[in-house]
């Protein structure tokens, strides 16, 4: 497990490209037959990539977590990224996940394992109360598209773990997936920040040889990351988090912090971006 320490806005503003990528970009999350975990000090969110590739992989424990097992004081959201079915076993219960299906596991579950020829993206936050393990299928989330083809930002935001009706309930984790329609390339524009929450994006289904330019940083001191398929951008609470691709793509967004109100955002007028 690699431990990532966040930087201040002032330090971020003078970072080299290399340092910026080292601080805010996670790469190589999916390795066949492996589980890859990154610990951040951003609301102590943990990013995990699991690619079973033939034999089951257990959710292990890691010293930075400081507990006797991973979910002793944590919750986790899991999304199946591919069209191939995978299975997550929690204790004696088996959960089959199809494409863009989400499983939430609350604190206190000692034994979790992954199997199937697919890739599971997982985000964990500290938890102080037990919520029930629950599945929400991507196809069951019927949210209408937002945005406008004229602004190349037509997209569908599916919310899986959230406070409102129909959402999977959790301690602090909020999680969803946004899909850009063909011909649209902008996400989260106009930009926003939310000082109450960290946000972490996994960009995926970026076509080969295409990329996303991820805008980050303070609204009047923006920086950028060039992001390829299945790479993660870490967004501290003071940072915008907007992407523009060279083709349509998807991304999983996940938040942790002081509240779970998705709409609790501080909008940034596009004219004010620098
Ligand atoms: O495309 C979008 O807009 C999003 O998906 C926005 C994210 O969900 C987000 O930043 C929520 O705070
Ligand atoms: Zn946000």
PDB file of C-alpha atoms and ligand atoms in Angstrom:
ATOM      1  CA  UNK A   1       0.000   0.000   0.000  1.00  0.00           C
ATOM      2  CA  UNK A   2       1.493   3.332  -1.030  1.00  0.00           C
ATOM      3  CA  UNK A   3       0.767   6.220   1.360  1.00  0.00           C
ATOM      4  CA  UNK A   4       0.120   9.600  -0.250  1.00  0.00           C
ATOM      5  CA  UNK A   5       0.518  12.881   1.641  1.00  0.00           C
ATOM      6  CA  UNK A   6      -1.377  15.872   0.279  1.00  0.00           C
ATOM      7  CA  UNK A   7       0.156  19.275  -0.439  1.00  0.00           C
ATOM      8  CA  UNK A   8      -0.953  22.820   0.238  1.00  0.00           C
ATOM      9  CA  UNK A   9      -2.418  25.070  -2.481  1.00  0.00           C
ATOM     10  CA  UNK A  10       0.773  27.187  -2.429  1.00  0.00           C
ATOM     11  CA  UNK A  11       3.031  24.150  -2.863  1.00  0.00           C
ATOM     12  CA  UNK A  12       0.754  22.774  -5.568  1.00  0.00           C
ATOM     13  CA  UNK A  13       0.940  26.033  -7.469  1.00  0.00           C
ATOM     14  CA  UNK A  14       4.714  25.775  -7.923  1.00  0.00           C
ATOM     15  CA  UNK A  15       4.999  22.020  -8.526  1.00  0.00           C
ATOM     16  CA  UNK A  16       6.681  20.670 -11.632  1.00  0.00           C
ATOM     17  CA  UNK A  17       4.593  18.453 -13.900  1.00  0.00           C
ATOM     18  CA  UNK A  18       6.404  15.434 -12.494  1.00  0.00           C
ATOM     19  CA  UNK A  19       5.739  16.436  -8.876  1.00  0.00           C
ATOM     20  CA  UNK A  20       2.094  17.269  -9.673  1.00  0.00           C
ATOM     21  CA  UNK A  21       1.578  13.801 -11.162  1.00  0.00           C
ATOM     22  CA  UNK A  22       3.382  12.138  -8.276  1.00  0.00           C
ATOM     23  CA  UNK A  23       1.137  13.954  -5.788  1.00  0.00           C
ATOM     24  CA  UNK A  24      -2.272  13.845  -7.456  1.00  0.00           C
ATOM     25  CA  UNK A  25      -2.298  11.007 -10.024  1.00  0.00           C
ATOM     26  CA  UNK A  26      -2.534   7.266  -9.300  1.00  0.00           C
ATOM     27  CA  UNK A  27      -1.503   4.958 -12.157  1.00  0.00           C
ATOM     28  CA  UNK A  28      -1.286   1.198 -12.786  1.00  0.00           C
ATOM     29  CA  UNK A  29      -4.188   0.429 -10.462  1.00  0.00           C
ATOM     30  CA  UNK A  30      -5.168  -2.764 -12.289  1.00  0.00           C
ATOM     31  CA  UNK A  31      -2.621  -5.570 -12.517  1.00  0.00           C
ATOM     32  CA  UNK A  32      -3.768  -9.130 -13.451  1.00  0.00           C
ATOM     33  CA  UNK A  33      -4.048 -11.317 -10.355  1.00  0.00           C
ATOM     34  CA  UNK A  34      -3.333  -8.442  -7.997  1.00  0.00           C
ATOM     35  CA  UNK A  35      -4.920  -6.013  -5.544  1.00  0.00           C
ATOM     36  CA  UNK A  36      -3.345  -2.541  -5.601  1.00  0.00           C
ATOM     37  CA  UNK A  37      -4.082  -0.148  -2.717  1.00  0.00           C
ATOM     38  CA  UNK A  38      -3.276   3.532  -2.145  1.00  0.00           C
ATOM     39  CA  UNK A  39      -3.807   5.295   1.173  1.00  0.00           C
ATOM     40  CA  UNK A  40      -4.397   9.060   1.117  1.00  0.00           C
ATOM     41  CA  UNK A  41      -4.533  11.582   3.924  1.00  0.00           C
ATOM     42  CA  UNK A  42      -7.442  13.230   2.063  1.00  0.00           C
ATOM     43  CA  UNK A  43     -10.214  12.358   4.500  1.00  0.00           C
ATOM     44  CA  UNK A  44      -8.249   9.109   4.861  1.00  0.00           C
ATOM     45  CA  UNK A  45      -9.768   7.782   1.648  1.00  0.00           C
ATOM     46  CA  UNK A  46      -8.258   4.571   0.278  1.00  0.00           C
ATOM     47  CA  UNK A  47      -8.253   3.680  -3.431  1.00  0.00           C
ATOM     48  CA  UNK A  48      -8.129  -0.021  -4.367  1.00  0.00           C
ATOM     49  CA  UNK A  49      -7.945  -1.735  -7.748  1.00  0.00           C
ATOM     50  CA  UNK A  50      -8.658  -5.491  -7.895  1.00  0.00           C
ATOM     51  CA  UNK A  51      -8.191  -7.687 -10.973  1.00  0.00           C
ATOM     52  CA  UNK A  52      -8.678 -11.354  -9.905  1.00  0.00           C
ATOM     53  CA  UNK A  53      -7.717 -12.888 -13.296  1.00  0.00           C
ATOM     54  CA  UNK A  54      -8.543 -16.514 -12.520  1.00  0.00           C
ATOM     55  CA  UNK A  55      -8.142 -16.978  -8.768  1.00  0.00           C
ATOM     56  CA  UNK A  56      -9.965 -15.242  -5.897  1.00  0.00           C
ATOM     57  CA  UNK A  57      -8.210 -12.319  -4.225  1.00  0.00           C
ATOM     58  CA  UNK A  58      -8.813 -11.441  -0.576  1.00  0.00           C
ATOM     59  CA  UNK A  59      -9.154  -7.889   0.707  1.00  0.00           C
ATOM     60  CA  UNK A  60      -6.071  -7.848   2.901  1.00  0.00           C
ATOM     61  CA  UNK A  61      -5.111  -5.636   5.797  1.00  0.00           C
ATOM     62  CA  UNK A  62      -2.474  -2.900   5.743  1.00  0.00           C
ATOM     63  CA  UNK A  63      -0.422  -1.287   8.509  1.00  0.00           C
ATOM     64  CA  UNK A  64      -1.407   2.341   7.647  1.00  0.00           C
ATOM     65  CA  UNK A  65      -5.037   1.452   8.471  1.00  0.00           C
ATOM     66  CA  UNK A  66      -4.061   0.555  12.053  1.00  0.00           C
ATOM     67  CA  UNK A  67      -6.826  -2.013  12.590  1.00  0.00           C
ATOM     68  CA  UNK A  68      -6.962  -5.784  12.938  1.00  0.00           C
ATOM     69  CA  UNK A  69      -8.724  -6.065   9.530  1.00  0.00           C
ATOM     70  CA  UNK A  70      -9.464  -3.697   6.669  1.00  0.00           C
ATOM     71  CA  UNK A  71     -13.134  -3.009   7.429  1.00  0.00           C
ATOM     72  CA  UNK A  72     -12.917  -3.036  11.227  1.00  0.00           C
ATOM     73  CA  UNK A  73     -13.543   0.751  11.223  1.00  0.00           C
ATOM     74  CA  UNK A  74     -14.095   1.375   7.528  1.00  0.00           C
ATOM     75  CA  UNK A  75     -16.722   1.083   4.835  1.00  0.00           C
ATOM     76  CA  UNK A  76     -16.092   0.421   1.138  1.00  0.00           C
ATOM     77  CA  UNK A  77     -17.833   1.002  -2.192  1.00  0.00           C
ATOM     78  CA  UNK A  78     -17.038  -1.417  -5.038  1.00  0.00           C
ATOM     79  CA  UNK A  79     -17.862  -0.960  -8.739  1.00  0.00           C
ATOM     80  CA  UNK A  80     -17.474  -3.567 -11.464  1.00  0.00           C
ATOM     81  CA  UNK A  81     -15.851  -1.696 -14.345  1.00  0.00           C
ATOM     82  CA  UNK A  82     -16.233  -4.243 -17.141  1.00  0.00           C
ATOM     83  CA  UNK A  83     -19.054  -6.050 -18.935  1.00  0.00           C
ATOM     84  CA  UNK A  84     -17.838  -9.335 -17.410  1.00  0.00           C
ATOM     85  CA  UNK A  85     -19.599 -10.538 -14.265  1.00  0.00           C
ATOM     86  CA  UNK A  86     -17.570 -10.691 -11.084  1.00  0.00           C
ATOM     87  CA  UNK A  87     -18.344 -11.970  -7.595  1.00  0.00           C
ATOM     88  CA  UNK A  88     -17.600 -10.367  -4.257  1.00  0.00           C
ATOM     89  CA  UNK A  89     -17.883 -12.706  -1.274  1.00  0.00           C
ATOM     90  CA  UNK A  90     -18.619 -11.084   2.094  1.00  0.00           C
ATOM     91  CA  UNK A  91     -18.422 -13.662   4.853  1.00  0.00           C
ATOM     92  CA  UNK A  92     -20.638 -16.462   3.518  1.00  0.00           C
ATOM     93  CA  UNK A  93     -22.694 -14.204   1.203  1.00  0.00           C
ATOM     94  CA  UNK A  94     -21.872 -13.987  -2.502  1.00  0.00           C
ATOM     95  CA  UNK A  95     -22.743 -10.894  -4.554  1.00  0.00           C
ATOM     96  CA  UNK A  96     -22.596 -11.127  -8.342  1.00  0.00           C
ATOM     97  CA  UNK A  97     -21.867  -7.792  -9.956  1.00  0.00           C
ATOM     98  CA  UNK A  98     -22.481  -7.037 -13.613  1.00  0.00           C
ATOM     99  CA  UNK A  99     -21.316  -4.055 -15.640  1.00  0.00           C
ATOM    100  CA  UNK A 100     -21.373  -0.849 -13.576  1.00  0.00           C
ATOM    101  CA  UNK A 101     -23.069  -2.579 -10.626  1.00  0.00           C
ATOM    102  CA  UNK A 102     -22.086  -1.296  -7.204  1.00  0.00           C
ATOM    103  CA  UNK A 103     -21.667  -3.138  -3.891  1.00  0.00           C
ATOM    104  CA  UNK A 104     -21.415  -1.320  -0.570  1.00  0.00           C
ATOM    105  CA  UNK A 105     -19.948  -3.106   2.464  1.00  0.00           C
ATOM    106  CA  UNK A 106     -20.300  -1.496   5.889  1.00  0.00           C
ATOM    107  CA  UNK A 107     -17.826  -1.703   8.749  1.00  0.00           C
ATOM    108  CA  UNK A 108     -17.290  -4.923  10.680  1.00  0.00           C
ATOM    109  CA  UNK A 109     -16.993  -7.394   7.791  1.00  0.00           C
ATOM    110  CA  UNK A 110     -13.810  -9.404   8.286  1.00  0.00           C
ATOM    111  CA  UNK A 111     -13.746 -11.585   5.186  1.00  0.00           C
ATOM    112  CA  UNK A 112     -14.097 -10.039   1.742  1.00  0.00           C
ATOM    113  CA  UNK A 113     -12.823 -11.610  -1.474  1.00  0.00           C
ATOM    114  CA  UNK A 114     -13.088 -10.927  -5.190  1.00  0.00           C
ATOM    115  CA  UNK A 115     -13.337 -13.356  -8.108  1.00  0.00           C
ATOM    116  CA  UNK A 116     -14.106 -13.260 -11.833  1.00  0.00           C
ATOM    117  CA  UNK A 117     -12.443 -12.127 -15.009  1.00  0.00           C
ATOM    118  CA  UNK A 118     -13.143  -8.431 -14.409  1.00  0.00           C
ATOM    119  CA  UNK A 119     -11.841  -5.314 -12.656  1.00  0.00           C
ATOM    120  CA  UNK A 120     -13.258  -3.981  -9.388  1.00  0.00           C
ATOM    121  CA  UNK A 121     -12.668  -0.355  -8.415  1.00  0.00           C
ATOM    122  CA  UNK A 122     -13.007   0.234  -4.666  1.00  0.00           C
ATOM    123  CA  UNK A 123     -13.059   3.353  -2.505  1.00  0.00           C
ATOM    124  CA  UNK A 124     -12.948   3.177   1.287  1.00  0.00           C
ATOM    125  CA  UNK A 125     -13.606   5.806   3.951  1.00  0.00           C
ATOM    126  CA  UNK A 126     -13.418   5.606   7.728  1.00  0.00           C
ATOM    127  CA  UNK A 127     -16.756   4.612   9.272  1.00  0.00           C
ATOM    128  CA  UNK A 128     -18.089   4.780  12.814  1.00  0.00           C
ATOM    129  CA  UNK A 129     -21.413   3.033  12.413  1.00  0.00           C
ATOM    130  CA  UNK A 130     -22.527  -0.115  10.597  1.00  0.00           C
ATOM    131  CA  UNK A 131     -24.709   0.215   7.521  1.00  0.00           C
ATOM    132  CA  UNK A 132     -26.071  -2.867   5.727  1.00  0.00           C
ATOM    133  CA  UNK A 133     -24.236  -4.417   2.814  1.00  0.00           C
ATOM    134  CA  UNK A 134     -26.182  -3.496  -0.319  1.00  0.00           C
ATOM    135  CA  UNK A 135     -26.085  -3.800  -4.109  1.00  0.00           C
ATOM    136  CA  UNK A 136     -27.358  -1.239  -6.608  1.00  0.00           C
ATOM    137  CA  UNK A 137     -27.360  -2.205 -10.276  1.00  0.00           C
ATOM    138  CA  UNK A 138     -26.272   0.396 -12.820  1.00  0.00           C
ATOM    139  CA  UNK A 139     -29.205  -0.448 -15.109  1.00  0.00           C
ATOM    140  CA  UNK A 140     -31.646   0.277 -12.276  1.00  0.00           C
ATOM    141  CA  UNK A 141     -30.530   3.892 -11.919  1.00  0.00           C
ATOM    142  CA  UNK A 142     -32.752   5.870 -14.248  1.00  0.00           C
ATOM    143  CA  UNK A 143     -31.346   9.394 -14.194  1.00  0.00           C
ATOM    144  CA  UNK A 144     -31.918  11.609 -17.260  1.00  0.00           C
ATOM    145  CA  UNK A 145     -28.916  13.085 -19.080  1.00  0.00           C
ATOM    146  CA  UNK A 146     -27.700  16.579 -18.166  1.00  0.00           C
ATOM    147  CA  UNK A 147     -25.614  19.042 -20.143  1.00  0.00           C
ATOM    148  CA  UNK A 148     -25.841  20.076 -23.769  1.00  0.00           C
ATOM    149  CA  UNK A 149     -24.207  18.705 -26.937  1.00  0.00           C
ATOM    150  CA  UNK A 150     -23.576  22.338 -27.939  1.00  0.00           C
ATOM    151  CA  UNK A 151     -21.233  22.566 -24.919  1.00  0.00           C
ATOM    152  CA  UNK A 152     -19.925  19.016 -25.465  1.00  0.00           C
ATOM    153  CA  UNK A 153     -20.916  18.070 -21.907  1.00  0.00           C
ATOM    154  CA  UNK A 154     -24.005  15.842 -22.389  1.00  0.00           C
ATOM    155  CA  UNK A 155     -23.682  13.130 -19.786  1.00  0.00           C
ATOM    156  CA  UNK A 156     -25.481  10.830 -17.342  1.00  0.00           C
ATOM    157  CA  UNK A 157     -24.595  11.033 -13.646  1.00  0.00           C
ATOM    158  CA  UNK A 158     -25.510   7.792 -11.828  1.00  0.00           C
ATOM    159  CA  UNK A 159     -25.475   8.097  -8.050  1.00  0.00           C
ATOM    160  CA  UNK A 160     -25.102   4.801  -6.173  1.00  0.00           C
ATOM    161  CA  UNK A 161     -24.154   5.618  -2.570  1.00  0.00           C
ATOM    162  CA  UNK A 162     -25.903   8.741  -1.317  1.00  0.00           C
ATOM    163  CA  UNK A 163     -28.396  10.025   1.221  1.00  0.00           C
ATOM    164  CA  UNK A 164     -31.431  10.529  -0.981  1.00  0.00           C
ATOM    165  CA  UNK A 165     -34.210   8.078  -1.784  1.00  0.00           C
ATOM    166  CA  UNK A 166     -33.015   5.019  -3.668  1.00  0.00           C
ATOM    167  CA  UNK A 167     -29.386   5.485  -2.665  1.00  0.00           C
ATOM    168  CA  UNK A 168     -27.294   2.992  -0.728  1.00  0.00           C
ATOM    169  CA  UNK A 169     -26.857   4.443   2.773  1.00  0.00           C
ATOM    170  CA  UNK A 170     -23.388   4.862   4.286  1.00  0.00           C
ATOM    171  CA  UNK A 171     -21.486   6.605   7.077  1.00  0.00           C
ATOM    172  CA  UNK A 172     -19.690   9.197   4.928  1.00  0.00           C
ATOM    173  CA  UNK A 173     -18.933   7.653   1.521  1.00  0.00           C
ATOM    174  CA  UNK A 174     -20.725   9.169  -1.493  1.00  0.00           C
ATOM    175  CA  UNK A 175     -20.085   7.407  -4.816  1.00  0.00           C
ATOM    176  CA  UNK A 176     -21.301   7.440  -8.385  1.00  0.00           C
ATOM    177  CA  UNK A 177     -20.351   7.127 -12.036  1.00  0.00           C
ATOM    178  CA  UNK A 178     -20.693   9.626 -14.865  1.00  0.00           C
ATOM    179  CA  UNK A 179     -20.886   8.574 -18.508  1.00  0.00           C
ATOM    180  CA  UNK A 180     -20.188  11.087 -21.280  1.00  0.00           C
ATOM    181  CA  UNK A 181     -22.377  10.672 -24.347  1.00  0.00           C
ATOM    182  CA  UNK A 182     -20.613  10.146 -27.659  1.00  0.00           C
ATOM    183  CA  UNK A 183     -19.530  13.536 -28.949  1.00  0.00           C
ATOM    184  CA  UNK A 184     -19.364  15.047 -25.458  1.00  0.00           C
ATOM    185  CA  UNK A 185     -16.044  15.415 -23.662  1.00  0.00           C
ATOM    186  CA  UNK A 186     -16.456  17.888 -20.756  1.00  0.00           C
ATOM    187  CA  UNK A 187     -17.304  16.809 -17.224  1.00  0.00           C
ATOM    188  CA  UNK A 188     -18.011  19.052 -14.258  1.00  0.00           C
ATOM    189  CA  UNK A 189     -18.025  22.258 -16.259  1.00  0.00           C
ATOM    190  CA  UNK A 190     -18.861  24.837 -14.886  1.00  0.00           C
ATOM    191  CA  UNK A 191     -16.392  23.782 -12.227  1.00  0.00           C
ATOM    192  CA  UNK A 192     -16.970  23.703  -8.491  1.00  0.00           C
ATOM    193  CA  UNK A 193     -15.184  23.085  -5.228  1.00  0.00           C
ATOM    194  CA  UNK A 194     -16.587  21.709  -1.965  1.00  0.00           C
ATOM    195  CA  UNK A 195     -14.444  22.524   1.050  1.00  0.00           C
ATOM    196  CA  UNK A 196     -16.380  20.016   3.134  1.00  0.00           C
ATOM    197  CA  UNK A 197     -15.359  16.987   1.067  1.00  0.00           C
ATOM    198  CA  UNK A 198     -12.485  15.345  -0.759  1.00  0.00           C
ATOM    199  CA  UNK A 199     -13.297  13.924  -4.181  1.00  0.00           C
ATOM    200  CA  UNK A 200     -11.493  11.185  -6.099  1.00  0.00           C
ATOM    201  CA  UNK A 201     -12.059  10.448  -9.798  1.00  0.00           C
ATOM    202  CA  UNK A 202     -11.186   7.228 -11.607  1.00  0.00           C
ATOM    203  CA  UNK A 203     -11.278   7.897 -15.340  1.00  0.00           C
ATOM    204  CA  UNK A 204     -12.059   4.798 -17.413  1.00  0.00           C
ATOM    205  CA  UNK A 205     -13.350   3.612 -20.807  1.00  0.00           C
ATOM    206  CA  UNK A 206     -11.086   6.218 -22.381  1.00  0.00           C
ATOM    207  CA  UNK A 207     -10.542   4.806 -25.890  1.00  0.00           C
ATOM    208  CA  UNK A 208      -7.020   3.668 -26.732  1.00  0.00           C
ATOM    209  CA  UNK A 209      -4.639   6.522 -27.738  1.00  0.00           C
ATOM    210  CA  UNK A 210      -7.087   9.076 -26.295  1.00  0.00           C
ATOM    211  CA  UNK A 211      -6.761  11.014 -23.037  1.00  0.00           C
ATOM    212  CA  UNK A 212      -8.409  13.379 -20.583  1.00  0.00           C
ATOM    213  CA  UNK A 213      -6.985  16.705 -19.457  1.00  0.00           C
ATOM    214  CA  UNK A 214      -8.004  16.970 -15.804  1.00  0.00           C
ATOM    215  CA  UNK A 215      -8.141  20.534 -14.512  1.00  0.00           C
ATOM    216  CA  UNK A 216      -7.334  20.888 -10.819  1.00  0.00           C
ATOM    217  CA  UNK A 217      -6.089  23.398  -8.285  1.00  0.00           C
ATOM    218  CA  UNK A 218      -7.560  26.610  -6.919  1.00  0.00           C
ATOM    219  CA  UNK A 219      -9.990  28.236  -9.376  1.00  0.00           C
ATOM    220  CA  UNK A 220      -7.671  31.219  -9.950  1.00  0.00           C
ATOM    221  CA  UNK A 221      -4.474  29.118 -10.010  1.00  0.00           C
ATOM    222  CA  UNK A 222      -5.473  26.093 -12.098  1.00  0.00           C
ATOM    223  CA  UNK A 223      -3.105  23.263 -12.943  1.00  0.00           C
ATOM    224  CA  UNK A 224      -3.707  20.206 -15.092  1.00  0.00           C
ATOM    225  CA  UNK A 225      -2.964  16.472 -15.273  1.00  0.00           C
ATOM    226  CA  UNK A 226      -2.970  14.446 -18.493  1.00  0.00           C
ATOM    227  CA  UNK A 227      -4.876  11.289 -17.562  1.00  0.00           C
ATOM    228  CA  UNK A 228      -5.080   7.955 -19.402  1.00  0.00           C
ATOM    229  CA  UNK A 229      -7.492   5.090 -19.082  1.00  0.00           C
ATOM    230  CA  UNK A 230      -8.021   3.727 -15.558  1.00  0.00           C
ATOM    231  CA  UNK A 231      -5.993   6.422 -13.836  1.00  0.00           C
ATOM    232  CA  UNK A 232      -7.098   8.260 -10.702  1.00  0.00           C
ATOM    233  CA  UNK A 233      -7.072  11.994  -9.942  1.00  0.00           C
ATOM    234  CA  UNK A 234      -7.073  13.058  -6.274  1.00  0.00           C
ATOM    235  CA  UNK A 235      -8.982  16.282  -5.527  1.00  0.00           C
ATOM    236  CA  UNK A 236      -8.382  18.024  -2.190  1.00  0.00           C
ATOM    237  CA  UNK A 237     -11.341  20.014  -0.883  1.00  0.00           C
ATOM    238  CA  UNK A 238      -9.962  23.310  -2.257  1.00  0.00           C
ATOM    239  CA  UNK A 239      -9.428  22.000  -5.776  1.00  0.00           C
ATOM    240  CA  UNK A 240     -11.620  22.137  -8.821  1.00  0.00           C
ATOM    241  CA  UNK A 241     -11.988  18.812 -10.607  1.00  0.00           C
ATOM    242  CA  UNK A 242     -13.045  19.176 -14.218  1.00  0.00           C
ATOM    243  CA  UNK A 243     -12.075  16.988 -17.152  1.00  0.00           C
ATOM    244  CA  UNK A 244     -12.074  17.360 -20.911  1.00  0.00           C
ATOM    245  CA  UNK A 245     -11.323  14.386 -23.098  1.00  0.00           C
ATOM    246  CA  UNK A 246     -10.150  13.802 -26.637  1.00  0.00           C
ATOM    247  CA  UNK A 247     -13.085  11.340 -26.787  1.00  0.00           C
ATOM    248  CA  UNK A 248     -16.048  10.381 -24.588  1.00  0.00           C
ATOM    249  CA  UNK A 249     -15.250   8.373 -21.423  1.00  0.00           C
ATOM    250  CA  UNK A 250     -16.604   7.411 -18.018  1.00  0.00           C
ATOM    251  CA  UNK A 251     -15.409   8.209 -14.537  1.00  0.00           C
ATOM    252  CA  UNK A 252     -16.214   6.996 -11.060  1.00  0.00           C
ATOM    253  CA  UNK A 253     -16.417   9.812  -8.519  1.00  0.00           C
ATOM    254  CA  UNK A 254     -16.296   9.264  -4.776  1.00  0.00           C
ATOM    255  CA  UNK A 255     -16.348  11.667  -1.852  1.00  0.00           C
ATOM    256  CA  UNK A 256     -15.626  11.606   1.854  1.00  0.00           C
ATOM    257  CA  UNK A 257     -15.659  14.350   4.464  1.00  0.00           C
ATOM    258  CA  UNK A 258     -17.898  16.445   6.647  1.00  0.00           C
ATOM    259  CA  UNK A 259     -21.232  15.932   4.898  1.00  0.00           C
ATOM    260  CA  UNK A 260     -22.908  13.771   2.265  1.00  0.00           C
ATOM    261  CA  UNK A 261     -24.903  16.440   0.466  1.00  0.00           C
ATOM    262  CA  UNK A 262     -24.061  15.998  -3.206  1.00  0.00           C
ATOM    263  CA  UNK A 263     -25.529  19.421  -4.009  1.00  0.00           C
ATOM    264  CA  UNK A 264     -23.311  21.132  -1.409  1.00  0.00           C
ATOM    265  CA  UNK A 265     -20.957  22.665  -3.967  1.00  0.00           C
ATOM    266  CA  UNK A 266     -19.344  26.099  -4.342  1.00  0.00           C
ATOM    267  CA  UNK A 267     -19.764  26.877  -8.071  1.00  0.00           C
ATOM    268  CA  UNK A 268     -16.947  28.599  -9.959  1.00  0.00           C
ATOM    269  CA  UNK A 269     -17.952  30.889 -12.811  1.00  0.00           C
ATOM    270  CA  UNK A 270     -16.084  29.831 -15.939  1.00  0.00           C
ATOM    271  CA  UNK A 271     -15.026  33.449 -16.492  1.00  0.00           C
ATOM    272  CA  UNK A 272     -13.193  33.330 -13.139  1.00  0.00           C
ATOM    273  CA  UNK A 273     -10.979  30.358 -13.955  1.00  0.00           C
ATOM    274  CA  UNK A 274      -7.309  31.263 -14.344  1.00  0.00           C
TER     275      UNK A 274
HETATM  276  O1  LIG B   1     -19.937  15.258 -14.521  1.00  0.00           O
HETATM  277  C1  LIG B   1     -20.200  15.820 -13.456  1.00  0.00           C
HETATM  278  O2  LIG B   1     -20.623  16.986 -13.357  1.00  0.00           O
HETATM  279  C2  LIG B   1     -19.948  15.057 -12.229  1.00  0.00           C
HETATM  280  O3  LIG B   1     -19.957  13.847 -12.228  1.00  0.00           O
HETATM  281  C3  LIG B   1     -19.639  15.861 -11.008  1.00  0.00           C
HETATM  282  C4  LIG B   1     -19.182  14.993  -9.855  1.00  0.00           C
HETATM  283  O4  LIG B   1     -20.197  14.082  -9.513  1.00  0.00           O
HETATM  284  C5  LIG B   1     -18.822  15.871  -8.677  1.00  0.00           C
HETATM  285  O5  LIG B   1     -17.845  16.587  -8.760  1.00  0.00           O
HETATM  286  C6  LIG B   1     -19.712  15.889  -7.484  1.00  0.00           C
HETATM  287  O6  LIG B   1     -19.186  16.752  -6.489  1.00  0.00           O
HETATM  288 ZN1  LIG B   2     -17.277  17.641  -6.930  1.00  0.00          ZN
END
